[in-house]
PDB file of C-alpha atoms in Angstrom:
ATOM      1  CA  MET A   1     -39.924  26.614  38.981  1.00 54.00           C
ATOM      2  CA  LYS A   2     -37.381  28.736  40.358  1.00 60.00           C
ATOM      3  CA  ASN A   3     -35.500  31.003  38.106  1.00 65.00           C
ATOM      4  CA  SER A   4     -32.262  29.016  38.657  1.00 69.00           C
ATOM      5  CA  SER A   5     -33.906  25.770  37.653  1.00 74.00           C
ATOM      6  CA  ARG A   6     -35.121  27.289  34.462  1.00 72.00           C
ATOM      7  CA  ILE A   7     -31.747  28.380  33.701  1.00 77.00           C
ATOM      8  CA  ALA A   8     -30.437  25.057  34.188  1.00 81.00           C
ATOM      9  CA  VAL A   9     -32.997  23.655  31.878  1.00 80.00           C
ATOM     10  CA  GLY A  10     -31.983  26.146  29.410  1.00 78.00           C
ATOM     11  CA  VAL A  11     -28.325  25.118  29.498  1.00 83.00           C
ATOM     12  CA  ALA A  12     -29.408  21.599  28.882  1.00 84.00           C
ATOM     13  CA  GLY A  13     -31.329  22.790  25.988  1.00 80.00           C
ATOM     14  CA  ALA A  14     -28.452  24.574  24.667  1.00 83.00           C
ATOM     15  CA  VAL A  15     -26.077  21.694  25.122  1.00 85.00           C
ATOM     16  CA  ALA A  16     -28.558  19.154  23.430  1.00 86.00           C
ATOM     17  CA  GLY A  17     -29.160  21.710  20.800  1.00 82.00           C
ATOM     18  CA  TYR A  18     -25.486  21.852  19.854  1.00 84.00           C
ATOM     19  CA  VAL A  19     -24.855  18.085  20.266  1.00 85.00           C
ATOM     20  CA  ALA A  20     -28.016  17.469  18.132  1.00 85.00           C
ATOM     21  CA  THR A  21     -27.082  19.856  15.396  1.00 82.00           C
ATOM     22  CA  PHE A  22     -23.377  18.622  15.263  1.00 79.00           C
ATOM     23  CA  MET A  23     -24.630  15.134  14.922  1.00 82.00           C
ATOM     24  CA  LEU A  24     -27.300  15.989  12.397  1.00 80.00           C
ATOM     25  CA  PHE A  25     -24.662  17.943  10.162  1.00 75.00           C
ATOM     26  CA  SER A  26     -22.361  14.985  10.300  1.00 73.00           C
ATOM     27  CA  LEU A  27     -24.949  12.258   9.545  1.00 75.00           C
ATOM     28  CA  LEU A  28     -26.369  14.142   6.659  1.00 71.00           C
ATOM     29  CA  ASP A  29     -22.920  14.961   5.585  1.00 65.00           C
ATOM     30  CA  PHE A  30     -23.628  18.706   4.780  1.00 62.00           C
ATOM     31  CA  GLY A  31     -20.636  20.727   3.705  1.00 58.00           C
ATOM     32  CA  ASN A  32     -17.801  20.356   1.181  1.00 58.00           C
ATOM     33  CA  ARG A  33     -16.907  16.577   0.871  1.00 60.00           C
ATOM     34  CA  ALA A  34     -13.682  17.770  -0.829  1.00 61.00           C
ATOM     35  CA  ASP A  35     -12.586  19.938   2.112  1.00 65.00           C
ATOM     36  CA  PRO A  36     -13.769  18.028   5.262  1.00 67.00           C
ATOM     37  CA  ILE A  37     -11.619  19.718   7.711  1.00 71.00           C
ATOM     38  CA  THR A  38     -13.400  23.248   6.765  1.00 73.00           C
ATOM     39  CA  SER A  39     -16.626  21.373   6.939  1.00 71.00           C
ATOM     40  CA  GLY A  40     -16.118  20.046  10.248  1.00 72.00           C
ATOM     41  CA  LEU A  41     -14.967  23.359  11.659  1.00 75.00           C
ATOM     42  CA  LEU A  42     -18.071  25.002  10.125  1.00 75.00           C
ATOM     43  CA  GLY A  43     -20.223  22.573  11.894  1.00 73.00           C
ATOM     44  CA  LEU A  44     -18.430  23.020  15.132  1.00 76.00           C
ATOM     45  CA  PHE A  45     -18.324  26.837  15.319  1.00 80.00           C
ATOM     46  CA  PHE A  46     -21.344  28.153  13.062  1.00 80.00           C
ATOM     47  CA  TYR A  47     -24.050  25.484  12.707  1.00 77.00           C
ATOM     48  CA  SER A  48     -23.859  23.726  16.048  1.00 82.00           C
ATOM     49  CA  PRO A  49     -23.839  27.332  17.884  1.00 84.00           C
ATOM     50  CA  ILE A  50     -27.206  28.089  16.014  1.00 83.00           C
ATOM     51  CA  GLY A  51     -28.477  24.744  17.348  1.00 81.00           C
ATOM     52  CA  ALA A  52     -27.281  25.646  20.834  1.00 82.00           C
ATOM     53  CA  ILE A  53     -29.173  28.845  20.573  1.00 84.00           C
ATOM     54  CA  ALA A  54     -32.210  27.250  19.368  1.00 84.00           C
ATOM     55  CA  GLY A  55     -32.160  24.625  22.171  1.00 80.00           C
ATOM     56  CA  ALA A  56     -31.999  27.166  24.787  1.00 80.00           C
ATOM     57  CA  LEU A  57     -35.026  29.020  23.373  1.00 81.00           C
ATOM     58  CA  LEU A  58     -37.009  25.803  23.225  1.00 82.00           C
ATOM     59  CA  ALA A  59     -36.253  24.688  26.316  1.00 79.00           C
ATOM     60  CA  SER A  60     -36.811  28.201  27.935  1.00 77.00           C
ATOM     61  CA  TRP A  61     -40.044  28.459  26.165  1.00 79.00           C
ATOM     62  CA  LEU A  62     -41.456  25.256  27.329  1.00 79.00           C
ATOM     63  CA  VAL A  63     -40.465  25.934  31.016  1.00 74.00           C
ATOM     64  CA  THR A  64     -41.774  29.292  31.123  1.00 70.00           C
ATOM     65  CA  ARG A  65     -45.083  28.428  29.096  1.00 67.00           C
ATOM     66  CA  SER A  66     -45.946  26.041  31.852  1.00 62.00           C
ATOM     67  CA  GLY A  67     -45.130  28.397  34.541  1.00 57.00           C
ATOM     68  CA  GLU A  68     -46.961  31.692  35.712  1.00 51.00           C
ATOM     69  CA  GLY A  69     -46.656  35.070  33.807  1.00 45.00           C
ATOM     70  CA  ALA A  70     -45.401  33.297  30.726  1.00 50.00           C
ATOM     71  CA  ASP A  71     -44.234  35.928  28.072  1.00 56.00           C
ATOM     72  CA  ASN A  72     -41.863  36.431  25.358  1.00 59.00           C
ATOM     73  CA  GLY A  73     -39.551  38.671  27.733  1.00 63.00           C
ATOM     74  CA  GLY A  74     -39.225  36.039  30.122  1.00 67.00           C
ATOM     75  CA  VAL A  75     -38.244  33.387  27.456  1.00 70.00           C
ATOM     76  CA  ALA A  76     -35.669  35.792  25.911  1.00 74.00           C
ATOM     77  CA  ARG A  77     -34.279  36.607  29.694  1.00 76.00           C
ATOM     78  CA  ASN A  78     -33.918  33.019  30.393  1.00 73.00           C
ATOM     79  CA  SER A  79     -32.576  32.132  27.107  1.00 75.00           C
ATOM     80  CA  LEU A  80     -29.764  34.858  27.447  1.00 79.00           C
ATOM     81  CA  LYS A  81     -28.859  33.639  30.915  1.00 78.00           C
ATOM     82  CA  SER A  82     -28.687  30.253  29.923  1.00 79.00           C
ATOM     83  CA  LEU A  83     -26.364  31.017  26.877  1.00 80.00           C
ATOM     84  CA  GLY A  84     -24.513  33.052  29.014  1.00 81.00           C
ATOM     85  CA  VAL A  85     -23.822  30.241  31.440  1.00 83.00           C
ATOM     86  CA  VAL A  86     -22.836  28.128  28.650  1.00 80.00           C
ATOM     87  CA  ALA A  87     -20.394  30.614  27.187  1.00 82.00           C
ATOM     88  CA  LEU A  88     -19.064  30.894  30.799  1.00 84.00           C
ATOM     89  CA  LEU A  89     -18.513  27.218  31.039  1.00 79.00           C
ATOM     90  CA  CYS A  90     -17.068  27.022  27.387  1.00 78.00           C
ATOM     91  CA  ALA A  91     -14.434  29.787  28.392  1.00 83.00           C
ATOM     92  CA  THR A  92     -13.655  28.084  31.556  1.00 84.00           C
ATOM     93  CA  ALA A  93     -13.180  24.929  29.896  1.00 79.00           C
ATOM     94  CA  ILE A  94     -10.897  26.559  27.209  1.00 80.00           C
ATOM     95  CA  GLY A  95      -8.800  28.402  29.884  1.00 84.00           C
ATOM     96  CA  ILE A  96      -8.264  25.023  31.653  1.00 83.00           C
ATOM     97  CA  TYR A  97      -6.964  23.239  28.461  1.00 77.00           C
ATOM     98  CA  ILE A  98      -4.622  26.083  27.691  1.00 80.00           C
ATOM     99  CA  ALA A  99      -3.334  26.038  31.125  1.00 82.00           C
ATOM    100  CA  TYR A 100      -2.852  22.279  31.120  1.00 77.00           C
ATOM    101  CA  ALA A 101      -1.318  22.571  27.546  1.00 73.00           C
ATOM    102  CA  TYR A 102       0.944  25.100  28.651  1.00 73.00           C
ATOM    103  CA  ALA A 103       2.138  23.173  31.691  1.00 70.00           C
ATOM    104  CA  THR A 104       2.670  20.124  30.168  1.00 72.00           C
ATOM    105  CA  ALA A 105       4.307  21.369  26.731  1.00 74.00           C
ATOM    106  CA  THR A 106       7.934  20.327  25.966  1.00 80.00           C
ATOM    107  CA  PRO A 107       9.889  23.520  27.524  1.00 90.00           C
ATOM    108  CA  TRP A 108      12.141  23.986  24.362  1.00 92.00           C
ATOM    109  CA  LEU A 109      14.304  27.111  25.158  1.00 93.00           C
ATOM    110  CA  ASN A 110      14.350  28.522  21.420  1.00 92.00           C
ATOM    111  CA  PRO A 111      11.190  26.710  19.699  1.00 89.00           C
ATOM    112  CA  ASN A 112      11.325  26.375  16.045  1.00 85.00           C
ATOM    113  CA  ALA A 113      14.831  27.634  15.783  1.00 92.00           C
ATOM    114  CA  SER A 114      18.492  26.459  16.356  1.00 94.00           C
ATOM    115  CA  ASN A 115      19.399  25.812  20.183  1.00 96.00           C
ATOM    116  CA  PRO A 116      21.575  28.134  22.062  1.00 97.00           C
ATOM    117  CA  LEU A 117      24.855  26.859  23.269  1.00 97.00           C
ATOM    118  CA  LEU A 118      26.775  26.525  26.362  1.00 98.00           C
ATOM    119  CA  VAL A 119      30.095  27.920  25.497  1.00 98.00           C
ATOM    120  CA  PHE A 120      32.790  27.283  28.283  1.00 98.00           C
ATOM    121  CA  GLU A 121      36.222  26.925  29.402  1.00 98.00           C
ATOM    122  CA  VAL A 122      37.805  24.739  31.998  1.00 98.00           C
ATOM    123  CA  ARG A 123      41.152  25.519  33.653  1.00 98.00           C
ATOM    124  CA  PHE A 124      42.757  22.788  35.574  1.00 97.00           C
ATOM    125  CA  PRO A 125      45.379  23.071  38.441  1.00 96.00           C
ATOM    126  CA  ALA A 126      49.123  23.020  37.434  1.00 95.00           C
ATOM    127  CA  GLY A 127      50.395  19.211  36.909  1.00 92.00           C
ATOM    128  CA  VAL A 128      47.251  17.792  35.403  1.00 94.00           C
ATOM    129  CA  THR A 129      47.538  16.137  32.300  1.00 92.00           C
ATOM    130  CA  VAL A 130      45.208  17.293  29.680  1.00 93.00           C
ATOM    131  CA  PRO A 131      44.890  15.874  26.028  1.00 90.00           C
ATOM    132  CA  THR A 132      45.764  18.191  23.213  1.00 83.00           C
ATOM    133  CA  SER A 133      43.021  16.749  21.188  1.00 84.00           C
ATOM    134  CA  PRO A 134      39.178  15.732  21.442  1.00 88.00           C
ATOM    135  CA  GLN A 135      40.067  12.078  22.167  1.00 89.00           C
ATOM    136  CA  GLY A 136      40.128  10.996  25.533  1.00 92.00           C
ATOM    137  CA  ILE A 137      37.785  14.058  26.728  1.00 96.00           C
ATOM    138  CA  THR A 138      34.047  13.599  27.322  1.00 97.00           C
ATOM    139  CA  ILE A 139      31.551  16.403  27.741  1.00 97.00           C
ATOM    140  CA  GLU A 140      28.163  16.147  28.716  1.00 98.00           C
ATOM    141  CA  LEU A 141      25.428  18.628  29.932  1.00 98.00           C
ATOM    142  CA  GLN A 142      23.049  17.074  32.522  1.00 97.00           C
ATOM    143  CA  THR A 143      19.726  18.570  33.496  1.00 96.00           C
ATOM    144  CA  ASP A 144      16.621  17.445  34.963  1.00 94.00           C
ATOM    145  CA  LEU A 145      14.784  17.000  31.518  1.00 92.00           C
ATOM    146  CA  ASN A 146      17.787  15.664  29.264  1.00 94.00           C
ATOM    147  CA  THR A 147      21.310  14.844  28.733  1.00 96.00           C
ATOM    148  CA  MET A 148      23.336  16.559  25.837  1.00 96.00           C
ATOM    149  CA  PRO A 149      26.895  15.524  24.618  1.00 97.00           C
ATOM    150  CA  GLY A 150      29.080  18.356  24.024  1.00 97.00           C
ATOM    151  CA  ASP A 151      32.169  18.975  21.793  1.00 96.00           C
ATOM    152  CA  VAL A 152      35.488  20.371  22.799  1.00 96.00           C
ATOM    153  CA  THR A 153      37.333  22.970  20.785  1.00 95.00           C
ATOM    154  CA  PRO A 154      40.943  22.051  20.404  1.00 93.00           C
ATOM    155  CA  ALA A 155      41.659  25.540  18.671  1.00 93.00           C
ATOM    156  CA  GLY A 156      40.569  27.079  21.994  1.00 94.00           C
ATOM    157  CA  PHE A 157      42.936  24.980  24.130  1.00 95.00           C
ATOM    158  CA  TYR A 158      45.567  27.159  25.713  1.00 96.00           C
ATOM    159  CA  ARG A 159      47.868  27.547  28.923  1.00 95.00           C
ATOM    160  CA  ASP A 160      47.207  30.102  31.732  1.00 96.00           C
ATOM    161  CA  GLY A 161      50.671  30.195  33.105  1.00 95.00           C
ATOM    162  CA  ASP A 162      51.157  26.707  34.148  1.00 95.00           C
ATOM    163  CA  GLN A 163      47.539  25.805  34.306  1.00 97.00           C
ATOM    164  CA  PRO A 164      45.991  24.206  31.064  1.00 96.00           C
ATOM    165  CA  VAL A 165      42.671  25.134  29.840  1.00 97.00           C
ATOM    166  CA  ILE A 166      40.153  23.583  27.603  1.00 97.00           C
ATOM    167  CA  ALA A 167      37.363  24.980  25.860  1.00 97.00           C
ATOM    168  CA  GLY A 168      34.014  23.509  24.275  1.00 97.00           C
ATOM    169  CA  GLU A 169      30.350  24.131  23.745  1.00 98.00           C
ATOM    170  CA  VAL A 170      27.290  21.970  24.121  1.00 98.00           C
ATOM    171  CA  GLU A 171      23.589  22.879  22.818  1.00 97.00           C
ATOM    172  CA  LEU A 172      21.029  24.158  25.660  1.00 97.00           C
ATOM    173  CA  ALA A 173      17.788  22.607  24.314  1.00 95.00           C
ATOM    174  CA  PHE A 174      15.432  22.943  27.285  1.00 96.00           C
ATOM    175  CA  ARG A 175      14.329  25.773  29.524  1.00 94.00           C
ATOM    176  CA  THR A 176      15.430  24.619  33.074  1.00 94.00           C
ATOM    177  CA  SER A 177      17.510  26.134  35.693  1.00 92.00           C
ATOM    178  CA  HIS A 178      18.737  22.705  36.684  1.00 96.00           C
ATOM    179  CA  ARG A 179      21.942  22.244  34.720  1.00 97.00           C
ATOM    180  CA  GLN A 180      25.458  20.790  35.208  1.00 98.00           C
ATOM    181  CA  LEU A 181      28.435  19.976  33.188  1.00 98.00           C
ATOM    182  CA  ALA A 182      30.250  16.603  33.332  1.00 98.00           C
ATOM    183  CA  VAL A 183      33.768  16.861  32.002  1.00 97.00           C
ATOM    184  CA  THR A 184      35.639  13.453  31.872  1.00 96.00           C
ATOM    185  CA  ILE A 185      39.391  13.222  31.146  1.00 95.00           C
ATOM    186  CA  GLU A 186      40.242   9.515  30.506  1.00 93.00           C
ATOM    187  CA  GLY A 187      42.046   8.025  33.429  1.00 92.00           C
ATOM    188  CA  GLN A 188      40.655  10.578  35.764  1.00 94.00           C
ATOM    189  CA  PRO A 189      37.586  10.928  37.960  1.00 93.00           C
ATOM    190  CA  SER A 190      34.531  13.130  36.295  1.00 95.00           C
ATOM    191  CA  ARG A 191      34.193  16.701  37.275  1.00 97.00           C
ATOM    192  CA  ILE A 192      30.852  17.936  37.670  1.00 98.00           C
ATOM    193  CA  TYR A 193      30.410  21.845  37.295  1.00 98.00           C
ATOM    194  CA  PRO A 194      27.102  23.564  38.390  1.00 97.00           C
ATOM    195  CA  ILE A 195      25.977  25.749  35.716  1.00 97.00           C
ATOM    196  CA  ASP A 196      24.242  28.833  37.283  1.00 95.00           C
ATOM    197  CA  LEU A 197      22.174  30.178  34.420  1.00 96.00           C
ATOM    198  CA  THR A 198      18.527  31.283  34.550  1.00 96.00           C
ATOM    199  CA  ALA A 199      16.072  28.880  32.974  1.00 95.00           C
ATOM    200  CA  ARG A 200      15.843  31.121  29.944  1.00 95.00           C
ATOM    201  CA  ALA A 201      19.653  31.248  29.572  1.00 96.00           C
ATOM    202  CA  PRO A 202      19.980  34.755  28.017  1.00 96.00           C
ATOM    203  CA  HIS A 203      22.614  35.640  25.647  1.00 97.00           C
ATOM    204  CA  THR A 204      25.917  37.005  27.179  1.00 96.00           C
ATOM    205  CA  PRO A 205      28.849  38.007  24.669  1.00 96.00           C
ATOM    206  CA  GLU A 206      31.452  37.537  27.482  1.00 97.00           C
ATOM    207  CA  PHE A 207      32.438  34.724  29.789  1.00 97.00           C
ATOM    208  CA  GLY A 208      31.460  34.923  33.451  1.00 96.00           C
ATOM    209  CA  THR A 209      33.832  34.692  36.349  1.00 97.00           C
ATOM    210  CA  TRP A 210      35.781  31.504  37.027  1.00 98.00           C
ATOM    211  CA  ARG A 211      34.058  29.310  39.200  1.00 97.00           C
ATOM    212  CA  ARG A 212      36.116  26.776  41.358  1.00 97.00           C
ATOM    213  CA  LEU A 213      35.529  23.143  42.414  1.00 96.00           C
ATOM    214  CA  ALA A 214      37.024  21.383  45.528  1.00 95.00           C
ATOM    215  CA  ASP A 215      39.786  19.772  43.419  1.00 94.00           C
ATOM    216  CA  GLY A 216      40.965  23.084  42.322  1.00 96.00           C
ATOM    217  CA  SER A 217      39.753  23.080  38.572  1.00 97.00           C
ATOM    218  CA  GLU A 218      37.658  26.129  37.505  1.00 98.00           C
ATOM    219  CA  ILE A 219      34.977  26.786  34.943  1.00 98.00           C
ATOM    220  CA  ARG A 220      33.685  29.793  33.108  1.00 98.00           C
ATOM    221  CA  TYR A 221      31.058  29.989  30.622  1.00 98.00           C
ATOM    222  CA  ARG A 222      28.417  31.928  28.778  1.00 98.00           C
ATOM    223  CA  ALA A 223      25.202  31.178  26.821  1.00 97.00           C
ATOM    224  CA  LYS A 224      25.528  32.056  22.947  1.00 97.00           C
ATOM    225  CA  TRP A 225      22.222  32.503  21.007  1.00 97.00           C
ATOM    226  CA  PRO A 226      22.125  31.865  17.384  1.00 94.00           C
ATOM    227  CA  GLY A 227      22.843  34.985  15.180  1.00 91.00           C
ATOM    228  CA  LYS A 228      24.933  36.534  18.074  1.00 91.00           C
ATOM    229  CA  THR A 229      28.573  36.493  18.806  1.00 87.00           C
TER     230      THR A 229
END
């Protein structure tokens, strides 16, 4: 039998030994019944690998014994090669799983902590009627992953010459570079402002420059992270 075939048989023996040992461990109810999780992990990562080694050795011994030049050295070499292939396959499977889990995981911007904020000001052309209270103003952050209602900050309202300015904030929940802010004043068409932040939206202490829409209104904004000003 060719060496590659012997290694393949060893791999099959290792897999069979792993599965058989784990099933035997489960059926005979070894381990601590009061702590089944620890017992299961012990079976998966201690006893079953021992079974895999035994299976590879047995399969290699049976194959080598039936061939020419059978000796303990040949059995050991084939077993080690088979176990190496099994380890490589396991590492590849784990790598694929990690890559898949990372690619499909929810892309939270600040996992396990408070969401950063998009703090903004909108300056309207002279003559535009703007409410002096939150009533009548709707803020919504729109992304390719979600929509998030925002809040206006009446204390931040002011006039820049003859132009009214409103202020507000909205949570940045997800890591994405596709963001836009919809500002709707009752009785007026919605205004959609592109938000040109990177996907990770790093904290900035100052507002950026004013960015103008075709209707003459302008927006400036910054990302504010928890614990920073």
